Amino acid sequence: MGPEGIGTLVRRFRCQARLTQYELSEISTVSVRAIRDLENGRVERPRQETVRLIANGLHLGESQRLVLHAACGGSAKEAAAKLISDAAPIEPPARINGLSGREAEVQAVVEAMTRDHNRWITITGLNGVGKTSVALDVAHTLHKLHAYSTLWVSLDAPGPHPDGSDRFRVDSAVVAEVSRIGEHLMGDEFDARQLVQMIGQRRTLLVLDGCDLKRIGADRVLALLAGCHGLRVLVTTRDSGATPGEHLLPLEPLDVPACETNPPARAEHHPAVQLMLSHIRRLQPRAADTSAATVGHLVGVCRALDCIPAALKLGAEWGLVLSPVQLLERARRDPLSLLISPTVGGAGPALRQTLEQSVRTVTATDRQLLGLLAPLRTGWTVQDVARLAGIDEPDSARRVWGLLVRGLIRRVDGSAGSQFRVLNLVARLFEMQEPETVH
Ligand SMILES: Nc1ncnc2c1ncn2[C@@H]1O[C@H](COP(=O)(O)OP(=O)(O)O)[C@@H](O)[C@H]1O
Ligand SMILES: [Mg+2]
């Protein structure tokens, strides 16, 4: 099938905007007759000004205007630039949930991109920790406050799809042309110049969500950054590609509330506890209990689940059949069992499975180190690791750094310098000594 003609395109965009020819005429000041003639294919090379007025009337985004321009057989650069300069920035996909906490992370990324010109930021961390959610908030903030267009490309789980293709999914809220950017970026026939032309020089945030850079190739991202001066790239991934030019944000789980035996005042306002309570209230609007004792139990559940947002959501789901005390008892005894959704046929791989994958994909020496650190009940330092593993301090620091970026350990408050702990859920995996996971 050849490319669509200008008439077909105008009709398609007009129908998408849910406007009649008459309504579009009113908005655009182009006569109904001219619109009708164009749509019926009676005019194949309309005047550039007519196309510009129609594009404005339809509030078309930049990439849609480019498609229109190409369909007119247009090649003059000035005409294309004029058409595009009126385009409204492309909106990010709609948010599905609100965020608890994460203001600091979102602000840090936005400021790094706008004020400090860090043009490529990669958010790393475990599955379920909230990488996609933070990226979405960043996209909304950049769109609202700095008029950025969003090109949101969602990439599937690692590995090619069973049908042999590298599958990617594009949020339906984004114009169809975005899918072409995903295709180009991942495809065998990558042509930087073509993509640079599609993205242009305007302020644009390209989000590569759930991206394995080894599949795309960092050089492709760098080529786009070199060609598109207004472009910012935000990658979310479990593991960093450690590419020059890339700035990392290791996303740790939400802060851990203080111990449950003595719940601090206002513990229910802590982001992790708040998140759990909101899930519980949603599931049990009439039975929800926020007494100090219940909040105390939930603090304990949050701690056992490492305050990973997706884990807290699952914990709250189990709360439909387990009271807060029972939930706490289960979370202490067997927290991994709470990571399997009670929802029959729940979507996506179980969180527990992806956690196992994250442990499995570190190097054998790092896995060994994790096994050594997992049983430690108090925080440890880089120096402790050097002593324990019999390695020198720079090597120890490098390996602790790698585990932190992958989200398998977290920082804890300590008086003796930076201290860390293995996540409780990761430590439990080692405790169980599941042969395929650990060795
Ligand atoms: N800070 C947060 N507040 C509320 N819900 C969150 C938060 N972070 C993540 N979530 C929820 O947890 C789940 C996993 O988050 P997601 O952003 O998809 O994680 P990731 O991309 O790291 O796998 C989603 O249902 C998301 O809505
Ligand atoms: Mg994600």
Short mmCIF file of C-alpha atoms and ligand atoms in Angstrom, two decimals, residues 97-102 125-134 209 236 251 254 275 279 309-310 313, ligand 1:
data_model
loop_
_atom_site.label_atom_id
_atom_site.label_comp_id
_atom_site.label_asym_id
_atom_site.label_seq_id
_atom_site.Cartn_x
_atom_site.Cartn_y
_atom_site.Cartn_z
CA ASN A 97 -2.27 6.62 39.11
CA GLY A 98 -1.05 9.42 41.35
CA LEU A 99 2.43 9.13 42.90
CA SER A 100 3.25 8.81 46.57
CA GLY A 101 6.52 10.58 47.33
CA ARG A 102 9.03 10.89 44.46
CA GLY A 125 16.14 -0.04 39.49
CA LEU A 126 14.18 -3.18 40.21
CA ASN A 127 10.91 -3.95 38.50
CA GLY A 128 7.99 -2.39 40.33
CA VAL A 129 10.06 0.28 42.04
CA GLY A 130 8.39 3.04 40.01
CA LYS A 131 10.71 3.87 37.10
CA THR A 132 7.91 4.20 34.53
CA SER A 133 5.80 6.20 36.96
CA VAL A 134 8.61 8.69 37.61
CA ASP A 209 10.56 2.92 28.68
CA THR A 236 14.11 3.40 32.12
CA LEU A 251 15.74 4.71 41.79
CA LEU A 254 10.37 4.46 48.88
CA LEU A 275 0.28 4.08 49.48
CA HIS A 279 -4.84 0.52 48.19
CA PRO A 309 5.43 0.28 45.37
CA ALA A 310 4.35 -2.71 43.26
CA LYS A 313 0.04 -2.93 46.05
N1 LIG B 1 5.50 6.45 44.04
C1 LIG B 1 4.43 5.70 43.71
N2 LIG B 1 3.21 5.96 44.23
C2 LIG B 1 2.16 5.20 43.89
N3 LIG B 1 2.19 4.16 43.07
C3 LIG B 1 3.37 3.86 42.52
C4 LIG B 1 4.54 4.61 42.81
N4 LIG B 1 5.56 4.08 42.11
C5 LIG B 1 5.05 3.05 41.43
N5 LIG B 1 3.74 2.91 41.66
C6 LIG B 1 2.87 1.85 41.13
O1 LIG B 1 3.60 0.62 41.23
C7 LIG B 1 3.49 -0.13 40.05
C8 LIG B 1 4.85 -0.33 39.40
O2 LIG B 1 5.36 0.93 39.02
P1 LIG B 1 6.17 1.16 37.67
O3 LIG B 1 6.37 2.63 37.51
O4 LIG B 1 5.53 0.44 36.56
O5 LIG B 1 7.54 0.46 38.06
P2 LIG B 1 8.75 0.03 37.12
O6 LIG B 1 8.65 0.82 35.86
O7 LIG B 1 9.97 0.38 37.93
O8 LIG B 1 8.62 -1.44 36.93
C9 LIG B 1 2.51 0.59 39.17
O9 LIG B 1 1.22 0.07 39.42
C10 LIG B 1 2.58 2.03 39.66
O10 LIG B 1 1.38 2.72 39.44
#
